Coordinates of C-alpha atoms and ligand atoms in Angstrom, one line a residue:
M130 CA 0.0 0.0 0.0
D131 CA 1.3 3.4 -1.0
K132 CA 2.4 6.0 1.6
I133 CA 2.6 9.8 1.3
I134 CA 5.4 11.6 3.0
I135 CA 5.3 15.4 3.6
K136 CA 7.8 17.8 5.0
G137 CA 5.7 20.7 6.3
G138 CA 6.3 24.4 6.2
N139 CA 6.6 25.3 2.5
T140 CA 4.7 28.3 1.2
L141 CA 2.6 27.4 -1.8
R142 CA 2.3 29.5 -5.0
G143 CA 1.0 29.2 -8.5
E144 CA -2.1 27.7 -10.1
V145 CA -3.7 24.3 -10.1
E146 CA -6.4 22.9 -12.3
I147 CA -9.4 21.4 -10.4
S148 CA -10.6 18.0 -11.8
A149 CA -14.2 17.0 -12.6
A150 CA -16.3 16.1 -9.6
K151 CA -16.3 12.5 -8.6
N152 CA -19.7 12.9 -7.1
A153 CA -21.1 14.2 -10.4
V154 CA -19.3 11.7 -12.6
L155 CA -20.4 8.5 -10.6
P156 CA -24.2 9.1 -11.1
I157 CA -23.7 10.3 -14.6
L158 CA -21.8 7.1 -15.5
A159 CA -24.6 5.1 -13.9
A160 CA -27.2 7.1 -15.9
T161 CA -25.6 5.9 -19.2
L162 CA -27.3 2.5 -18.5
L163 CA -30.6 4.2 -19.2
S164 CA -30.0 4.2 -22.9
E165 CA -28.9 1.7 -25.5
D166 CA -27.0 4.4 -27.4
K167 CA -23.4 5.4 -26.8
C168 CA -22.7 8.1 -24.3
T169 CA -19.5 10.0 -24.1
I170 CA -18.3 11.7 -20.9
E171 CA -15.5 14.1 -21.2
N172 CA -12.7 14.8 -18.7
C173 CA -13.7 11.9 -16.2
P174 CA -11.3 12.0 -13.2
M175 CA -9.2 8.9 -13.3
L176 CA -10.0 7.8 -9.7
L177 CA -10.4 4.4 -8.1
D178 CA -14.2 5.0 -7.6
V179 CA -14.6 5.8 -11.3
F180 CA -12.8 2.6 -12.3
V181 CA -15.0 0.6 -9.9
I182 CA -18.3 1.9 -11.4
C183 CA -16.9 1.4 -15.0
D184 CA -15.9 -2.2 -14.1
L185 CA -19.4 -2.7 -12.7
I186 CA -21.1 -1.4 -15.8
K187 CA -18.7 -3.5 -18.0
S188 CA -19.6 -6.6 -15.9
L189 CA -23.2 -6.2 -16.9
G190 CA -22.3 -6.5 -20.6
A191 CA -21.9 -2.8 -21.6
K192 CA -19.0 -1.6 -23.7
V193 CA -16.7 0.7 -21.8
K194 CA -13.8 2.6 -23.3
I195 CA -11.6 4.9 -21.2
D196 CA -8.8 7.1 -22.5
E197 CA -6.8 7.5 -19.3
E198 CA -4.8 10.4 -20.7
S199 CA -7.8 12.7 -21.4
G200 CA -10.4 11.1 -19.2
L201 CA -12.8 10.6 -22.2
T202 CA -15.1 7.7 -21.3
E203 CA -17.4 6.1 -23.8
I204 CA -20.2 3.7 -22.6
E205 CA -22.6 1.8 -24.8
A206 CA -25.1 -0.2 -22.9
L207 CA -26.8 -1.8 -25.9
N208 CA -26.5 -5.4 -24.8
I209 CA -26.9 -6.0 -21.1
K210 CA -26.4 -9.7 -20.5
D211 CA -26.9 -9.8 -16.8
C212 CA -29.3 -8.0 -14.4
E213 CA -27.3 -9.0 -11.3
Q214 CA -24.1 -7.7 -9.7
I215 CA -23.4 -9.8 -6.7
G216 CA -19.9 -9.5 -5.4
D217 CA -16.8 -7.5 -4.6
L218 CA -17.3 -4.7 -7.1
S219 CA -20.7 -3.5 -5.7
R220 CA -19.6 -3.9 -2.1
K221 CA -16.5 -1.8 -2.7
M222 CA -18.3 1.5 -2.8
R223 CA -21.6 2.9 -1.8
A224 CA -22.2 4.7 -5.1
S225 CA -22.4 1.3 -6.8
F226 CA -26.1 1.4 -5.7
L227 CA -26.7 4.2 -8.1
I228 CA -27.0 1.7 -10.9
M229 CA -30.1 0.4 -9.3
G230 CA -32.4 3.2 -10.5
P231 CA -31.3 3.0 -14.2
M232 CA -31.4 -0.8 -14.3
V233 CA -34.8 -1.2 -12.8
S234 CA -36.2 1.7 -14.9
R235 CA -34.9 0.2 -18.1
F236 CA -35.1 -3.6 -17.5
G237 CA -37.7 -3.9 -14.7
K238 CA -35.3 -5.9 -12.5
F239 CA -31.9 -5.7 -10.8
K240 CA -30.2 -7.5 -8.0
I241 CA -27.0 -6.2 -6.3
S242 CA -25.0 -6.7 -3.1
L243 CA -25.8 -4.2 -0.4
P244 CA -23.3 -1.3 -0.9
G245 CA -20.0 -0.7 0.9
G246 CA -18.0 2.5 1.0
C247 CA -16.3 4.9 3.5
N248 CA -16.6 3.8 7.1
I249 CA -18.2 7.0 8.3
G250 CA -21.5 5.8 9.6
T251 CA -24.2 3.2 9.1
R252 CA -25.4 4.8 5.8
P253 CA -28.6 2.9 5.2
I254 CA -30.4 2.8 1.8
D255 CA -34.0 2.9 3.2
L256 CA -34.8 6.2 1.4
H257 CA -33.8 4.7 -1.9
L258 CA -36.0 1.7 -1.2
K259 CA -38.9 3.9 -0.1
G260 CA -38.6 5.6 -3.5
F261 CA -38.5 2.4 -5.6
K262 CA -41.5 1.0 -3.6
A263 CA -43.5 4.2 -4.2
L264 CA -42.9 3.7 -7.9
G265 CA -44.5 0.3 -7.7
A266 CA -41.5 -1.9 -7.3
S267 CA -41.1 -4.9 -5.0
V268 CA -38.0 -5.1 -2.8
I269 CA -36.4 -8.3 -1.5
L270 CA -33.5 -8.1 1.0
D271 CA -31.8 -11.4 1.3
H272 CA -28.3 -12.6 2.4
G273 CA -26.7 -9.2 2.0
N274 CA -28.3 -8.6 -1.4
V275 CA -31.1 -6.4 -2.6
E276 CA -33.4 -7.3 -5.5
I277 CA -35.8 -4.8 -6.9
S278 CA -38.4 -5.7 -9.6
A279 CA -41.4 -4.1 -11.3
N280 CA -43.4 -5.0 -14.4
K281 CA -43.5 -1.2 -14.9
L282 CA -42.5 1.7 -12.8
I283 CA -45.3 4.2 -12.3
G284 CA -44.7 7.8 -11.3
N285 CA -45.7 8.8 -7.8
R286 CA -45.1 11.5 -5.1
I287 CA -42.2 10.6 -2.8
Y288 CA -41.3 12.6 0.3
L289 CA -37.7 12.0 1.5
D290 CA -37.5 12.2 5.3
F291 CA -34.0 13.5 4.8
P292 CA -32.6 15.2 1.6
S293 CA -30.4 12.3 0.7
V294 CA -28.1 12.9 -2.3
G295 CA -28.0 9.3 -3.5
A296 CA -31.7 8.6 -3.0
T297 CA -32.6 11.8 -4.9
E298 CA -30.3 10.7 -7.8
N299 CA -31.5 7.1 -7.8
I300 CA -35.2 8.0 -7.8
M301 CA -34.7 10.8 -10.4
M302 CA -33.0 8.3 -12.7
A303 CA -35.7 5.7 -12.1
G304 CA -38.4 8.3 -12.8
T305 CA -37.0 9.1 -16.3
L306 CA -38.5 6.0 -17.9
A307 CA -41.4 5.5 -15.5
E308 CA -45.0 6.0 -16.7
G309 CA -46.4 9.4 -15.7
E310 CA -45.0 11.9 -13.3
T311 CA -42.6 11.3 -10.4
I312 CA -42.4 14.1 -7.8
I313 CA -39.5 14.0 -5.2
E314 CA -40.2 16.3 -2.2
N315 CA -37.5 17.3 0.2
A316 CA -35.1 16.4 -2.5
A317 CA -31.4 17.2 -2.1
A318 CA -30.1 20.2 -3.9
E319 CA -26.3 19.5 -4.3
P320 CA -24.8 20.9 -7.5
E321 CA -23.9 17.4 -8.6
I322 CA -27.7 16.6 -8.7
G323 CA -28.1 19.5 -11.1
D324 CA -25.3 18.2 -13.2
L325 CA -26.9 14.7 -13.4
A326 CA -30.3 16.4 -14.3
N327 CA -28.5 18.3 -17.1
F328 CA -27.0 15.1 -18.4
L329 CA -30.4 13.2 -18.3
T330 CA -32.1 16.2 -20.0
K331 CA -29.5 15.9 -22.8
M332 CA -30.5 12.2 -23.0
G333 CA -34.1 13.3 -23.6
A334 CA -35.4 13.2 -20.0
C335 CA -38.0 15.7 -18.8
I336 CA -37.0 17.1 -15.4
E337 CA -38.0 20.3 -13.6
G338 CA -37.3 21.9 -10.2
V339 CA -33.8 20.7 -9.5
G340 CA -32.3 22.9 -6.7
T341 CA -35.7 23.9 -5.3
G342 CA -36.4 20.9 -3.0
T343 CA -39.2 19.6 -5.3
I344 CA -38.1 17.7 -8.4
K345 CA -40.6 16.7 -11.0
I346 CA -39.8 14.1 -13.6
K347 CA -42.2 13.3 -16.5
G348 CA -41.4 9.8 -17.7
V349 CA -40.5 9.3 -21.4
K350 CA -40.5 6.1 -23.5
K351 CA -36.8 6.1 -24.3
L352 CA -33.6 8.0 -23.7
I353 CA -30.9 8.6 -26.3
G354 CA -27.1 8.8 -26.1
A355 CA -25.5 12.1 -25.1
D356 CA -22.1 13.7 -24.9
Y357 CA -21.4 15.5 -21.6
K358 CA -18.7 17.4 -19.6
P359 CA -19.3 17.2 -15.9
I360 CA -18.8 20.0 -13.4
Y361 CA -15.6 20.6 -11.4
D362 CA -15.0 19.1 -8.0
R363 CA -16.1 21.7 -5.3
I364 CA -14.6 19.5 -2.5
E365 CA -11.2 19.3 -4.3
A366 CA -11.3 23.0 -4.7
G367 CA -12.2 23.5 -1.0
T368 CA -9.3 21.3 0.0
F369 CA -6.8 23.4 -1.9
M370 CA -8.4 26.6 -0.5
I371 CA -7.8 25.3 3.0
A372 CA -4.2 24.5 2.1
A373 CA -3.7 28.2 1.3
G374 CA -4.8 29.1 4.8
L375 CA -2.7 26.5 6.4
T376 CA 0.5 27.5 4.6
N377 CA 0.0 31.3 4.6
S378 CA -0.1 31.2 0.8
N379 CA -1.6 32.8 -2.2
I380 CA -2.7 30.3 -4.8
K381 CA -5.0 30.2 -7.9
L382 CA -7.5 27.4 -8.7
K383 CA -8.6 27.0 -12.3
G384 CA -11.9 25.8 -13.6
V385 CA -14.1 26.8 -10.6
N386 CA -17.6 28.1 -10.5
E387 CA -18.0 30.4 -7.5
D388 CA -21.7 29.6 -7.0
H389 CA -21.0 26.0 -5.9
I390 CA -18.5 26.8 -3.2
K391 CA -20.3 29.8 -1.6
P392 CA -20.6 27.9 1.8
I393 CA -16.9 27.3 1.8
I394 CA -16.0 30.8 0.7
A395 CA -18.3 32.3 3.4
K396 CA -16.6 30.4 6.2
L397 CA -13.0 31.0 5.0
T398 CA -13.8 34.7 4.5
E399 CA -15.2 34.9 8.0
M400 CA -11.9 33.5 9.3
G401 CA -10.1 36.3 7.5
M402 CA -9.0 34.8 4.1
D403 CA -9.3 37.0 1.0
I404 CA -11.0 35.1 -1.9
E405 CA -11.8 36.5 -5.3
M406 CA -12.9 35.3 -8.7
D407 CA -11.3 36.2 -12.0
N408 CA -13.3 34.5 -14.7
D409 CA -13.0 30.8 -13.9
I410 CA -10.0 31.3 -11.7
L411 CA -10.4 31.5 -7.9
I412 CA -7.6 33.5 -6.1
I413 CA -7.2 32.6 -2.5
D414 CA -5.0 34.6 -0.2
G415 CA -4.4 32.9 3.2
R416 CA -1.6 35.1 4.3
K417 CA -3.5 37.1 7.0
E418 CA -3.8 35.9 10.6
L419 CA -7.0 33.8 10.8
K420 CA -9.7 33.8 13.4
P421 CA -11.4 30.7 15.0
I422 CA -15.0 30.0 13.9
D423 CA -17.9 27.6 14.5
I424 CA -19.1 25.2 11.7
K425 CA -22.1 23.0 11.4
T426 CA -22.4 20.6 8.5
M427 CA -25.7 20.7 6.6
P428 CA -27.2 19.5 3.3
Y429 CA -26.5 21.9 0.4
P430 CA -26.4 25.0 0.5
G431 CA -25.1 24.4 4.0
F432 CA -21.5 23.7 4.8
P433 CA -20.6 20.3 3.2
T434 CA -19.8 17.3 5.5
D435 CA -17.2 16.4 2.9
M436 CA -15.2 19.5 3.9
Q437 CA -15.5 18.9 7.7
A438 CA -12.3 17.0 8.2
Q439 CA -10.2 19.4 6.1
M440 CA -11.6 22.3 8.0
M441 CA -10.7 20.7 11.3
S442 CA -7.0 20.6 10.2
L443 CA -7.2 24.3 9.6
L444 CA -9.0 25.2 12.8
S445 CA -6.4 23.1 14.8
C446 CA -3.8 25.7 13.8
V447 CA -5.9 28.8 14.4
V448 CA -5.3 30.0 18.0
G449 CA -8.6 30.3 19.9
T450 CA -11.7 28.0 20.3
S451 CA -13.7 26.7 17.4
V452 CA -16.6 24.2 17.4
V453 CA -17.4 21.8 14.6
T454 CA -20.7 20.1 14.6
E455 CA -21.4 17.2 12.3
T456 CA -25.1 16.7 11.5
I457 CA -25.0 14.4 8.5
Y458 CA -23.0 11.4 9.7
E459 CA -22.9 9.9 13.1
N460 CA -19.3 8.6 12.9
R461 CA -17.3 11.2 11.0
F462 CA -14.6 12.2 13.5
M463 CA -12.2 9.4 12.8
H464 CA -9.6 12.0 11.7
V465 CA -9.5 13.5 15.2
A466 CA -7.5 10.7 16.7
E467 CA -4.9 11.1 13.9
L468 CA -4.8 14.9 14.1
K469 CA -4.2 14.5 17.9
R470 CA -1.1 12.4 17.1
M471 CA 0.1 15.6 15.3
G472 CA -0.5 17.7 18.4
A473 CA -4.0 19.0 17.7
N474 CA -6.1 19.8 20.7
V475 CA -9.6 18.5 20.0
K476 CA -12.3 17.2 22.3
I477 CA -15.3 15.3 21.0
D478 CA -18.6 15.8 22.7
G479 CA -21.3 13.8 20.9
R480 CA -21.7 15.2 17.4
S481 CA -19.5 18.3 18.2
A482 CA -15.8 18.7 18.4
V483 CA -14.3 21.6 20.4
I484 CA -10.9 22.7 19.0
E485 CA -8.4 24.7 20.9
G486 CA -6.1 25.9 18.1
I487 CA -2.3 25.8 18.6
T488 CA 0.4 27.7 16.7
R489 CA 1.8 24.7 14.9
L490 CA 1.2 20.9 14.5
N491 CA 4.0 18.3 14.6
G492 CA 4.7 15.8 11.8
A493 CA 3.8 12.2 12.8
A494 CA 3.0 8.8 11.4
V495 CA -0.7 8.8 10.7
K496 CA -3.3 6.7 8.9
A497 CA -6.0 7.8 6.4
T498 CA -9.2 6.2 7.9
D499 CA -11.5 7.4 5.0
L500 CA -11.3 9.6 2.0
R501 CA -11.8 13.1 3.5
A502 CA -10.0 12.2 6.7
G503 CA -7.0 11.3 4.5
A504 CA -7.2 14.7 2.8
S505 CA -7.3 16.4 6.2
L506 CA -4.0 14.6 7.1
I507 CA -2.3 15.8 3.9
L508 CA -3.4 19.4 4.8
A509 CA -2.1 19.0 8.4
G510 CA 1.2 17.6 7.1
L511 CA 1.7 20.7 4.8
E512 CA 1.5 22.9 7.9
A513 CA 3.3 20.7 10.5
E514 CA 6.8 21.0 11.6
G515 CA 8.9 18.0 10.5
E516 CA 7.8 14.9 8.6
T517 CA 4.3 13.4 8.3
E518 CA 3.9 9.9 6.9
I519 CA 0.4 9.0 5.8
T520 CA -0.5 5.3 5.3
D521 CA -3.6 3.7 3.8
V522 CA -3.6 6.4 1.1
Y523 CA -5.9 4.3 -1.2
H524 CA -8.7 6.0 0.6
I525 CA -7.4 9.3 -0.7
D526 CA -7.0 7.9 -4.2
R527 CA -10.7 7.1 -4.3
G528 CA -11.5 10.8 -4.6
Y529 CA -8.5 13.0 -5.5
V530 CA -6.7 13.0 -8.8
E531 CA -2.9 12.9 -8.3
I532 CA -3.2 15.0 -5.1
E533 CA 0.5 14.8 -4.3
K534 CA 1.5 15.9 -7.8
K535 CA -0.8 18.9 -7.6
F536 CA 0.5 20.0 -4.3
K537 CA 4.1 19.4 -5.5
M538 CA 3.4 21.7 -8.5
L539 CA 2.4 24.4 -6.0
G540 CA 5.7 24.0 -4.1
A541 CA 4.9 21.5 -1.4
N542 CA 7.6 19.1 -0.2
I543 CA 5.4 15.9 -0.7
R544 CA 6.1 12.6 -2.3
R545 CA 4.5 9.2 -2.7
I546 CA 6.3 5.9 -1.9
K547 CA 4.8 3.1 -3.9
E548 CA 4.8 -0.2 -2.0
Ligands
UD1_651 C1 -23.2 11.6 -1.1 C2 -21.8 11.9 -1.5 C3 -20.9 11.9 -0.3 C4 -21.4 12.9 0.7 C5 -22.9 12.8 1.0 C6 -23.5 13.9 1.8 C7 -21.7 10.8 -3.7 C8 -21.1 9.6 -4.5 N1 -21.3 10.8 -2.4 O1 -23.3 10.4 -0.5 O2 -19.5 12.2 -0.6 O3 -20.7 12.8 2.0 O4 -23.6 12.7 -0.3 O5 -23.3 15.1 1.2 O6 -22.3 11.7 -4.2 N2 -29.3 8.2 4.6 C9 -30.3 7.4 5.1 N3 -31.0 6.6 4.3 C10 -30.8 6.6 3.0 C11 -29.8 7.4 2.4 C12 -29.1 8.2 3.3 O7 -30.6 7.5 6.3 O8 -31.5 5.8 2.3 C13 -28.5 9.1 5.5 C14 -27.1 8.6 5.5 O9 -26.9 7.6 6.4 C15 -26.3 9.9 5.9 C16 -27.2 11.0 5.3 O10 -28.5 10.4 5.0 O11 -26.3 10.0 7.3 C17 -26.7 11.5 4.0 O12 -26.5 10.5 3.0 P1 -26.7 10.8 1.5 O13 -27.0 12.2 1.2 O14 -27.5 9.8 0.9 O15 -25.2 10.6 1.0 P2 -24.7 9.7 -0.2 O16 -25.5 9.9 -1.4 O17 -24.4 8.3 0.2

């Protein structure tokens, strides 16, 4: 397993290009199963999670071609030979369950292993299942597998008890080929859902209300192939923004849309960072002294849970008291034990963490326990005095494209040891 080694303390400078959003690309790749025509997705990030979903789609009989240099990914799901995916691939990542909506909608039946993924909470799929049942499907849970079948999906009104991103996406995809109108109430509003809706619309789907909390999908008979370029990764952008604050640096991020990262900009600005937009380039100045703040993770447009761990690294080095409250997941403080090894002063009290910021962290041997926890340790290592060695970096590779190369380009002393 690879390791990342960082010698902290370097100032960063220059520009880095932000990759396409993993969380937009995964549902979009799943959505290609809704058509028998070829779909072409440009600029796919070459990440472990993307390879897993492509392998899954391939294992069902679809043709998948990936140009790893450009990220151009072609999928043609004309001949699906199998309506089952029981096994390691689907258990590897939670997002594998996103192929359920397209498969049931197009073929009336699909069976898959219950999904796996980051170990940050119980992460049930009850809201997805509630949606499929409301559309008239029957659900059988058996020996760790879930089988969903319907002669025909019929549109219905579905109220989500919580605005789940994945459930909104799965039900939206299922509704595209259902008979009549599907209405999702208390739907999630994350930008990646808007991106999926734009792709589905290009395929011929009829979708309204994305971003408003109520999404209406009018079922159509057939979807056609489409070419699409997904949006940039707001979480990757946020991670680099925090790096500027941790290293007292001024850096530029290319390919960013300010609208999607307003919650992150708002908090970093409150702390004292200067952030401005110049066309599609975001300029972040983290050279001023920063103030402690309180943060509560919320569904979009609230502060993203996927930025909580990285923010904790920053607050650990801002003198004063900050409080971080995690409302989305019940077990998303696993990075705290690792940050403490680096000297951070953090106390957990239920769903909140109280951070007494110190002037500087110390490099240490630490372990990435999940994707964003891993990113938070890289950030901490960039600031810390001495050497930080991060193990289990495969978690980080699930969601960041060549993160150490991008930080190295900006001037960080960071390297990967392949093992
Ligand atoms: C997506 C993102 C993930 C992000 C999360 C929240 C992708 C591929 N992943 O994950 O990076 O952290 O949104 O912004 O887009 N829940 C239920 N029942 C359900 C579904 C969810 O109780 O049926 C709960 C989950 O346990 C969790 C919360 O709802 O506590 C949020 O989950 P959800 O929004 O569904 O996240 P994902 O789509 O899995």
